[in-house]
PDB file of C-alpha atoms in Angstrom:
ATOM      1  CA  ASP A   1     -27.701 -29.907-119.618  1.00  0.00           C
ATOM      2  CA  SER A   2     -30.071 -28.531-116.470  1.00  0.00           C
ATOM      3  CA  GLY A   3     -33.307 -28.539-118.017  1.00  0.00           C
ATOM      4  CA  VAL A   4     -34.265 -25.005-117.313  1.00  0.00           C
ATOM      5  CA  THR A   5     -33.728 -22.570-120.135  1.00  0.00           C
ATOM      6  CA  GLN A   6     -33.760 -18.887-120.390  1.00  0.00           C
ATOM      7  CA  THR A   7     -33.738 -16.418-123.114  1.00  0.00           C
ATOM      8  CA  PRO A   8     -32.682 -14.597-124.529  1.00  0.00           C
ATOM      9  CA  LYS A   9     -29.194 -15.594-124.119  1.00  0.00           C
ATOM     10  CA  HIS A  10     -27.810 -11.929-124.618  1.00  0.00           C
ATOM     11  CA  LEU A  11     -29.493  -8.974-124.243  1.00  0.00           C
ATOM     12  CA  ILE A  12     -28.099  -5.473-125.197  1.00  0.00           C
ATOM     13  CA  THR A  13     -30.343  -2.089-124.373  1.00  0.00           C
ATOM     14  CA  ALA A  14     -29.755   1.644-123.357  1.00  0.00           C
ATOM     15  CA  THR A  15     -30.597   3.258-120.721  1.00  0.00           C
ATOM     16  CA  GLY A  16     -33.774   3.914-119.491  1.00  0.00           C
ATOM     17  CA  GLN A  17     -35.632   1.092-121.419  1.00  0.00           C
ATOM     18  CA  ARG A  18     -37.657  -1.683-120.268  1.00  0.00           C
ATOM     19  CA  VAL A  19     -36.361  -5.824-120.937  1.00  0.00           C
ATOM     20  CA  THR A  20     -38.314  -8.938-120.110  1.00  0.00           C
ATOM     21  CA  LEU A  21     -36.069 -11.773-119.283  1.00  0.00           C
ATOM     22  CA  ARG A  22     -37.883 -15.437-119.841  1.00  0.00           C
ATOM     23  CA  CYS A  23     -37.721 -18.529-117.827  1.00  0.00           C
ATOM     24  CA  SER A  24     -39.021 -21.732-118.164  1.00  0.00           C
ATOM     25  CA  PRO A  25     -38.137 -24.137-115.039  1.00  0.00           C
ATOM     26  CA  ARG A  26     -37.387 -28.236-116.068  1.00  0.00           C
ATOM     27  CA  SER A  27     -40.645 -30.332-116.181  1.00  0.00           C
ATOM     28  CA  GLY A  28     -42.287 -31.052-112.822  1.00  0.00           C
ATOM     29  CA  ASP A  29     -40.584 -27.827-111.006  1.00  0.00           C
ATOM     30  CA  LEU A  30     -43.154 -26.067-109.294  1.00  0.00           C
ATOM     31  CA  SER A  31     -40.564 -23.397-107.603  1.00  0.00           C
ATOM     32  CA  VAL A  32     -38.693 -20.769-109.436  1.00  0.00           C
ATOM     33  CA  TYR A  33     -36.015 -18.691-108.461  1.00  0.00           C
ATOM     34  CA  TRP A  34     -34.252 -15.595-110.193  1.00  0.00           C
ATOM     35  CA  TYR A  35     -30.706 -14.316-109.296  1.00  0.00           C
ATOM     36  CA  GLN A  36     -28.545 -11.648-110.334  1.00  0.00           C
ATOM     37  CA  GLN A  37     -25.045 -11.830-110.817  1.00  0.00           C
ATOM     38  CA  SER A  38     -22.483  -8.609-111.309  1.00  0.00           C
ATOM     39  CA  LEU A  39     -18.918  -7.597-110.497  1.00  0.00           C
ATOM     40  CA  ASP A  40     -19.733  -5.481-107.965  1.00  0.00           C
ATOM     41  CA  GLN A  41     -22.422  -7.282-105.861  1.00  0.00           C
ATOM     42  CA  GLY A  42     -21.584 -11.023-106.162  1.00  0.00           C
ATOM     43  CA  LEU A  43     -24.689 -13.548-106.678  1.00  0.00           C
ATOM     44  CA  GLN A  44     -27.736 -12.224-105.255  1.00  0.00           C
ATOM     45  CA  PHE A  45     -31.427 -13.435-104.738  1.00  0.00           C
ATOM     46  CA  LEU A  46     -34.172 -11.538-106.582  1.00  0.00           C
ATOM     47  CA  ILE A  47     -37.233 -13.467-105.856  1.00  0.00           C
ATOM     48  CA  GLN A  48     -38.921 -16.661-105.991  1.00  0.00           C
ATOM     49  CA  TYR A  49     -42.012 -18.197-107.075  1.00  0.00           C
ATOM     50  CA  TYR A  50     -43.947 -20.892-106.488  1.00  0.00           C
ATOM     51  CA  ASN A  51     -46.870 -22.607-108.883  1.00  0.00           C
ATOM     52  CA  GLY A  52     -47.475 -18.835-109.398  1.00  0.00           C
ATOM     53  CA  GLU A  53     -47.516 -17.065-106.156  1.00  0.00           C
ATOM     54  CA  GLU A  54     -44.606 -14.692-105.180  1.00  0.00           C
ATOM     55  CA  ARG A  55     -43.161 -16.830-102.138  1.00  0.00           C
ATOM     56  CA  ALA A  56     -39.922 -14.813-101.200  1.00  0.00           C
ATOM     57  CA  LYS A  57     -38.164 -11.823-101.932  1.00  0.00           C
ATOM     58  CA  GLY A  58     -34.663 -10.680-101.599  1.00  0.00           C
ATOM     59  CA  ASN A  59     -32.407  -7.489-102.907  1.00  0.00           C
ATOM     60  CA  ILE A  60     -34.782  -6.802-105.749  1.00  0.00           C
ATOM     61  CA  LEU A  61     -35.377  -3.246-107.154  1.00  0.00           C
ATOM     62  CA  GLU A  62     -38.563  -1.810-107.466  1.00  0.00           C
ATOM     63  CA  ARG A  63     -37.885  -1.400-110.976  1.00  0.00           C
ATOM     64  CA  PHE A  64     -38.027  -4.736-111.118  1.00  0.00           C
ATOM     65  CA  SER A  65     -40.655  -7.171-111.084  1.00  0.00           C
ATOM     66  CA  ALA A  66     -41.522 -10.789-112.031  1.00  0.00           C
ATOM     67  CA  GLN A  67     -44.702 -13.270-112.716  1.00  0.00           C
ATOM     68  CA  GLN A  68     -44.865 -16.624-112.686  1.00  0.00           C
ATOM     69  CA  PHE A  69     -47.925 -17.911-115.673  1.00  0.00           C
ATOM     70  CA  PRO A  70     -49.773 -20.917-115.293  1.00  0.00           C
ATOM     71  CA  ASP A  71     -47.570 -23.069-117.007  1.00  0.00           C
ATOM     72  CA  LEU A  72     -45.009 -22.524-114.615  1.00  0.00           C
ATOM     73  CA  HIS A  73     -42.926 -20.629-116.923  1.00  0.00           C
ATOM     74  CA  SER A  74     -41.369 -16.890-115.061  1.00  0.00           C
ATOM     75  CA  GLU A  75     -40.878 -13.827-116.254  1.00  0.00           C
ATOM     76  CA  LEU A  76     -38.408 -11.249-115.041  1.00  0.00           C
ATOM     77  CA  ASN A  77     -39.262  -7.527-116.088  1.00  0.00           C
ATOM     78  CA  LEU A  78     -36.383  -4.750-115.794  1.00  0.00           C
ATOM     79  CA  SER A  79     -37.357  -1.344-116.431  1.00  0.00           C
ATOM     80  CA  SER A  80     -35.807   2.191-116.662  1.00  0.00           C
ATOM     81  CA  LEU A  81     -32.512   0.483-117.154  1.00  0.00           C
ATOM     82  CA  GLU A  82     -29.429   1.701-115.799  1.00  0.00           C
ATOM     83  CA  LEU A  83     -25.753   1.137-116.722  1.00  0.00           C
ATOM     84  CA  GLY A  84     -25.615  -0.387-113.240  1.00  0.00           C
ATOM     85  CA  ASP A  85     -28.138  -3.295-113.984  1.00  0.00           C
ATOM     86  CA  SER A  86     -25.890  -4.894-116.729  1.00  0.00           C
ATOM     87  CA  ALA A  87     -25.111  -8.240-114.964  1.00  0.00           C
ATOM     88  CA  LEU A  88     -26.221 -12.270-115.784  1.00  0.00           C
ATOM     89  CA  TYR A  89     -29.343 -12.781-114.810  1.00  0.00           C
ATOM     90  CA  PHE A  90     -30.022 -16.740-113.518  1.00  0.00           C
ATOM     91  CA  CYS A  91     -33.437 -18.334-113.079  1.00  0.00           C
ATOM     92  CA  ALA A  92     -33.088 -21.629-111.339  1.00  0.00           C
ATOM     93  CA  SER A  93     -35.738 -24.152-110.456  1.00  0.00           C
ATOM     94  CA  SER A  94     -36.313 -26.802-107.722  1.00  0.00           C
ATOM     95  CA  VAL A  95     -39.160 -29.245-107.083  1.00  0.00           C
ATOM     96  CA  GLY A  96     -40.126 -27.035-104.417  1.00  0.00           C
ATOM     97  CA  ARG A  97     -40.767 -29.717-101.781  1.00  0.00           C
ATOM     98  CA  ASN A  98     -38.624 -32.053 -99.714  1.00  0.00           C
ATOM     99  CA  ASN A  99     -35.799 -31.172-102.370  1.00  0.00           C
ATOM    100  CA  ASN A 100     -32.595 -29.112-101.979  1.00  0.00           C
ATOM    101  CA  GLU A 101     -31.304 -28.607-105.170  1.00  0.00           C
ATOM    102  CA  GLN A 102     -32.129 -25.470-107.312  1.00  0.00           C
ATOM    103  CA  PHE A 103     -30.972 -26.258-110.942  1.00  0.00           C
ATOM    104  CA  PHE A 104     -29.570 -23.045-112.826  1.00  0.00           C
ATOM    105  CA  GLY A 105     -30.519 -22.309-116.387  1.00  0.00           C
ATOM    106  CA  PRO A 106     -27.798 -20.936-118.543  1.00  0.00           C
ATOM    107  CA  GLY A 107     -28.402 -17.043-117.591  1.00  0.00           C
ATOM    108  CA  THR A 108     -29.326 -14.030-119.201  1.00  0.00           C
ATOM    109  CA  ARG A 109     -26.223 -11.981-119.985  1.00  0.00           C
ATOM    110  CA  LEU A 110     -27.621  -8.038-119.797  1.00  0.00           C
ATOM    111  CA  THR A 111     -25.722  -5.367-121.159  1.00  0.00           C
ATOM    112  CA  VAL A 112     -26.911  -1.561-120.602  1.00  0.00           C
ATOM    113  CA  LEU A 113     -25.343   1.056-122.581  1.00  0.00           C
TER     114      LEU A 113
ATOM    115  CA  ALA B   1     -22.084 -10.002 -91.310  1.00  0.00           C
ATOM    116  CA  GLN B   2     -21.132 -11.807 -93.991  1.00  0.00           C
ATOM    117  CA  LYS B   3     -23.267 -15.505 -94.112  1.00  0.00           C
ATOM    118  CA  ILE B   4     -20.754 -17.508 -96.712  1.00  0.00           C
ATOM    119  CA  THR B   5     -17.276 -16.751 -96.705  1.00  0.00           C
ATOM    120  CA  GLN B   6     -14.709 -17.904 -99.487  1.00  0.00           C
ATOM    121  CA  THR B   7     -11.689 -16.315 -98.284  1.00  0.00           C
ATOM    122  CA  GLN B   8      -9.143 -17.668-101.433  1.00  0.00           C
ATOM    123  CA  PRO B   9     -10.468 -14.988-104.327  1.00  0.00           C
ATOM    124  CA  GLY B  10      -8.046 -17.904-106.773  1.00  0.00           C
ATOM    125  CA  MET B  11      -6.496 -20.906-105.989  1.00  0.00           C
ATOM    126  CA  PHE B  12      -3.720 -22.963-108.232  1.00  0.00           C
ATOM    127  CA  VAL B  13      -3.315 -26.640-108.089  1.00  0.00           C
ATOM    128  CA  GLN B  14      -1.373 -28.824-110.552  1.00  0.00           C
ATOM    129  CA  GLU B  15      -3.244 -31.804-112.442  1.00  0.00           C
ATOM    130  CA  LYS B  16      -4.162 -35.259-110.938  1.00  0.00           C
ATOM    131  CA  GLU B  17      -3.682 -33.297-107.403  1.00  0.00           C
ATOM    132  CA  ALA B  18      -6.184 -32.874-104.737  1.00  0.00           C
ATOM    133  CA  VAL B  19      -7.776 -29.327-103.735  1.00  0.00           C
ATOM    134  CA  THR B  20      -9.570 -28.163-100.520  1.00  0.00           C
ATOM    135  CA  LEU B  21     -11.490 -24.554-101.348  1.00  0.00           C
ATOM    136  CA  ASP B  22     -12.473 -23.142 -97.738  1.00  0.00           C
ATOM    137  CA  CYS B  23     -15.933 -22.278 -97.121  1.00  0.00           C
ATOM    138  CA  THR B  24     -16.777 -21.187 -93.860  1.00  0.00           C
ATOM    139  CA  TYR B  25     -20.763 -19.968 -93.083  1.00  0.00           C
ATOM    140  CA  ASP B  26     -22.799 -17.959 -90.237  1.00  0.00           C
ATOM    141  CA  THR B  27     -26.299 -18.948 -89.342  1.00  0.00           C
ATOM    142  CA  SER B  28     -28.174 -19.659 -85.939  1.00  0.00           C
ATOM    143  CA  ASP B  29     -30.540 -21.847 -87.242  1.00  0.00           C
ATOM    144  CA  PRO B  30     -30.327 -25.143 -86.480  1.00  0.00           C
ATOM    145  CA  SER B  31     -31.382 -26.649 -89.954  1.00  0.00           C
ATOM    146  CA  TYR B  32     -29.672 -25.307 -93.261  1.00  0.00           C
ATOM    147  CA  GLY B  33     -27.979 -26.828 -96.180  1.00  0.00           C
ATOM    148  CA  LEU B  34     -25.054 -26.250 -97.827  1.00  0.00           C
ATOM    149  CA  PHE B  35     -24.191 -26.228-101.704  1.00  0.00           C
ATOM    150  CA  TRP B  36     -21.299 -26.066-103.848  1.00  0.00           C
ATOM    151  CA  TYR B  37     -21.645 -24.439-107.565  1.00  0.00           C
ATOM    152  CA  LYS B  38     -19.328 -24.920-110.705  1.00  0.00           C
ATOM    153  CA  GLN B  39     -19.386 -21.815-113.121  1.00  0.00           C
ATOM    154  CA  PRO B  40     -17.114 -22.648-115.725  1.00  0.00           C
ATOM    155  CA  SER B  41     -16.207 -19.682-117.957  1.00  0.00           C
ATOM    156  CA  SER B  42     -19.256 -20.574-120.307  1.00  0.00           C
ATOM    157  CA  GLY B  43     -21.397 -18.693-117.480  1.00  0.00           C
ATOM    158  CA  GLU B  44     -23.698 -21.826-116.625  1.00  0.00           C
ATOM    159  CA  MET B  45     -23.539 -22.483-113.217  1.00  0.00           C
ATOM    160  CA  ILE B  46     -22.959 -26.544-112.464  1.00  0.00           C
ATOM    161  CA  PHE B  47     -24.141 -27.941-109.279  1.00  0.00           C
ATOM    162  CA  LEU B  48     -21.815 -30.281-107.355  1.00  0.00           C
ATOM    163  CA  ILE B  49     -22.447 -31.503-104.165  1.00  0.00           C
ATOM    164  CA  TYR B  50     -24.987 -30.585-101.354  1.00  0.00           C
ATOM    165  CA  GLN B  51     -25.168 -30.870 -97.051  1.00  0.00           C
ATOM    166  CA  GLY B  52     -27.639 -31.110 -94.749  1.00  0.00           C
ATOM    167  CA  SER B  53     -26.951 -29.664 -91.512  1.00  0.00           C
ATOM    168  CA  TYR B  54     -28.248 -33.005 -89.872  1.00  0.00           C
ATOM    169  CA  ASP B  55     -26.312 -35.157 -92.304  1.00  0.00           C
ATOM    170  CA  GLN B  56     -23.565 -37.603 -89.996  1.00  0.00           C
ATOM    171  CA  GLN B  57     -21.559 -38.157 -92.778  1.00  0.00           C
ATOM    172  CA  ASN B  58     -19.690 -36.296 -95.402  1.00  0.00           C
ATOM    173  CA  ALA B  59     -21.558 -35.733 -98.847  1.00  0.00           C
ATOM    174  CA  THR B  60     -19.603 -37.370-101.790  1.00  0.00           C
ATOM    175  CA  GLU B  61     -19.946 -36.844-106.032  1.00  0.00           C
ATOM    176  CA  GLY B  62     -17.694 -38.398-107.770  1.00  0.00           C
ATOM    177  CA  ARG B  63     -14.181 -36.847-107.287  1.00  0.00           C
ATOM    178  CA  TYR B  64     -15.961 -34.016-104.785  1.00  0.00           C
ATOM    179  CA  SER B  65     -16.363 -34.771-101.452  1.00  0.00           C
ATOM    180  CA  LEU B  66     -17.419 -31.494 -99.097  1.00  0.00           C
ATOM    181  CA  ASN B  67     -15.882 -31.849 -95.384  1.00  0.00           C
ATOM    182  CA  PHE B  68     -18.474 -30.519 -93.464  1.00  0.00           C
ATOM    183  CA  GLN B  69     -17.095 -29.375 -89.734  1.00  0.00           C
ATOM    184  CA  LYS B  70     -20.233 -28.124 -87.895  1.00  0.00           C
ATOM    185  CA  ALA B  71     -18.726 -27.059 -84.844  1.00  0.00           C
ATOM    186  CA  ARG B  72     -16.223 -24.792 -86.902  1.00  0.00           C
ATOM    187  CA  LYS B  73     -18.954 -23.735 -88.953  1.00  0.00           C
ATOM    188  CA  SER B  74     -16.683 -24.897 -92.171  1.00  0.00           C
ATOM    189  CA  ALA B  75     -17.745 -26.782 -95.374  1.00  0.00           C
ATOM    190  CA  ASN B  76     -14.522 -27.013 -97.215  1.00  0.00           C
ATOM    191  CA  LEU B  77     -15.051 -28.403-101.024  1.00  0.00           C
ATOM    192  CA  VAL B  78     -12.448 -31.056-101.922  1.00  0.00           C
ATOM    193  CA  ILE B  79     -11.412 -31.887-105.503  1.00  0.00           C
ATOM    194  CA  SER B  80      -9.456 -34.850-105.764  1.00  0.00           C
ATOM    195  CA  ALA B  81      -7.053 -35.722-109.114  1.00  0.00           C
ATOM    196  CA  SER B  82      -7.755 -32.402-110.692  1.00  0.00           C
ATOM    197  CA  GLN B  83      -8.156 -31.940-114.519  1.00  0.00           C
ATOM    198  CA  LEU B  84      -7.754 -28.914-116.491  1.00  0.00           C
ATOM    199  CA  GLY B  85     -11.616 -29.111-117.296  1.00  0.00           C
ATOM    200  CA  ASP B  86     -11.925 -28.176-113.515  1.00  0.00           C
ATOM    201  CA  SER B  87     -10.653 -24.869-113.976  1.00  0.00           C
ATOM    202  CA  ALA B  88     -13.554 -22.257-113.021  1.00  0.00           C
ATOM    203  CA  MET B  89     -15.198 -20.637-110.403  1.00  0.00           C
ATOM    204  CA  TYR B  90     -16.642 -22.212-107.459  1.00  0.00           C
ATOM    205  CA  PHE B  91     -19.265 -20.826-105.205  1.00  0.00           C
ATOM    206  CA  CYS B  92     -19.897 -22.083-102.172  1.00  0.00           C
ATOM    207  CA  ALA B  93     -23.733 -21.292-101.100  1.00  0.00           C
ATOM    208  CA  MET B  94     -26.568 -21.886 -97.825  1.00  0.00           C
ATOM    209  CA  ARG B  95     -29.811 -22.280 -97.551  1.00  0.00           C
ATOM    210  CA  GLU B  96     -31.083 -21.354 -94.408  1.00  0.00           C
ATOM    211  CA  GLY B  97     -33.998 -22.752 -92.306  1.00  0.00           C
ATOM    212  CA  ARG B  98     -35.425 -26.144 -93.483  1.00  0.00           C
ATOM    213  CA  VAL B  99     -36.857 -26.818 -96.552  1.00  0.00           C
ATOM    214  CA  LEU B 100     -40.339 -25.456 -97.172  1.00  0.00           C
ATOM    215  CA  THR B 101     -42.830 -26.942 -99.139  1.00  0.00           C
ATOM    216  CA  GLY B 102     -43.739 -23.852-101.551  1.00  0.00           C
ATOM    217  CA  GLY B 103     -40.818 -21.109-101.200  1.00  0.00           C
ATOM    218  CA  GLY B 104     -38.453 -19.639 -99.103  1.00  0.00           C
ATOM    219  CA  ASN B 105     -35.384 -21.456 -99.920  1.00  0.00           C
ATOM    220  CA  LYS B 106     -33.452 -19.159-101.318  1.00  0.00           C
ATOM    221  CA  LEU B 107     -29.823 -19.470-101.322  1.00  0.00           C
ATOM    222  CA  THR B 108     -27.188 -17.046-100.252  1.00  0.00           C
ATOM    223  CA  PHE B 109     -23.946 -17.329-101.932  1.00  0.00           C
ATOM    224  CA  GLY B 110     -20.241 -16.277-100.911  1.00  0.00           C
ATOM    225  CA  THR B 111     -18.141 -14.494-103.410  1.00  0.00           C
ATOM    226  CA  GLY B 112     -16.798 -17.885-105.142  1.00  0.00           C
ATOM    227  CA  THR B 113     -13.085 -19.362-105.758  1.00  0.00           C
ATOM    228  CA  GLN B 114     -11.078 -18.944-109.112  1.00  0.00           C
ATOM    229  CA  LEU B 115      -9.524 -22.425-109.765  1.00  0.00           C
ATOM    230  CA  LYS B 116      -6.903 -22.588-112.024  1.00  0.00           C
ATOM    231  CA  VAL B 117      -5.500 -26.141-112.895  1.00  0.00           C
ATOM    232  CA  GLU B 118      -2.103 -26.260-114.392  1.00  0.00           C
ATOM    233  CA  LEU B 119      -0.397 -29.004-116.106  1.00  0.00           C
TER     234      LEU B 119
END
């Protein structure tokens, strides 16, 4: 158990819908990263937050957005969902300073029908 | 160009044997970190081992060791005494640049190697 929690574990929804994925980092970790794992794109970095502020952006679609709240949990919002958004979405956390390891949560498996 | 290349889509190894999973990387930054993660069929990503670009010695963690050849830009994972529970997908990943307080330390992943340990 990495100490990172993600909810829900599974999500099935229809095209055009909007969903919110939630992540709670390990206690004391200030940085949260979101990654998407799909069959065609592999594991890709989406976005990172540190102590509530966006710090790095990767291949994140405009239909996707994220935020990190004062209690350090983070949410990834996916809207106008398409079939191709079906993937495993991981949240990872790290201390955010002088520390290399990123600890991954169990992931949320999103299926868009 | 691919930043992380894993050329072995699948590998088989006999139980108790050692196995090497290949990883080559591409970066012009002198400061970087290399990681290996294990992803069992259940889906979670498990951190295995880390090697920094300035580390003089190869990293080891239990049965895992990282064969770091900087000039060749390779960071192969060696698993000794394979166990059935080692069957999983293995990902090599890189962080480019030094660790920044507060951000920018994203990981770039390779496509993975599916390892199957057989009796």
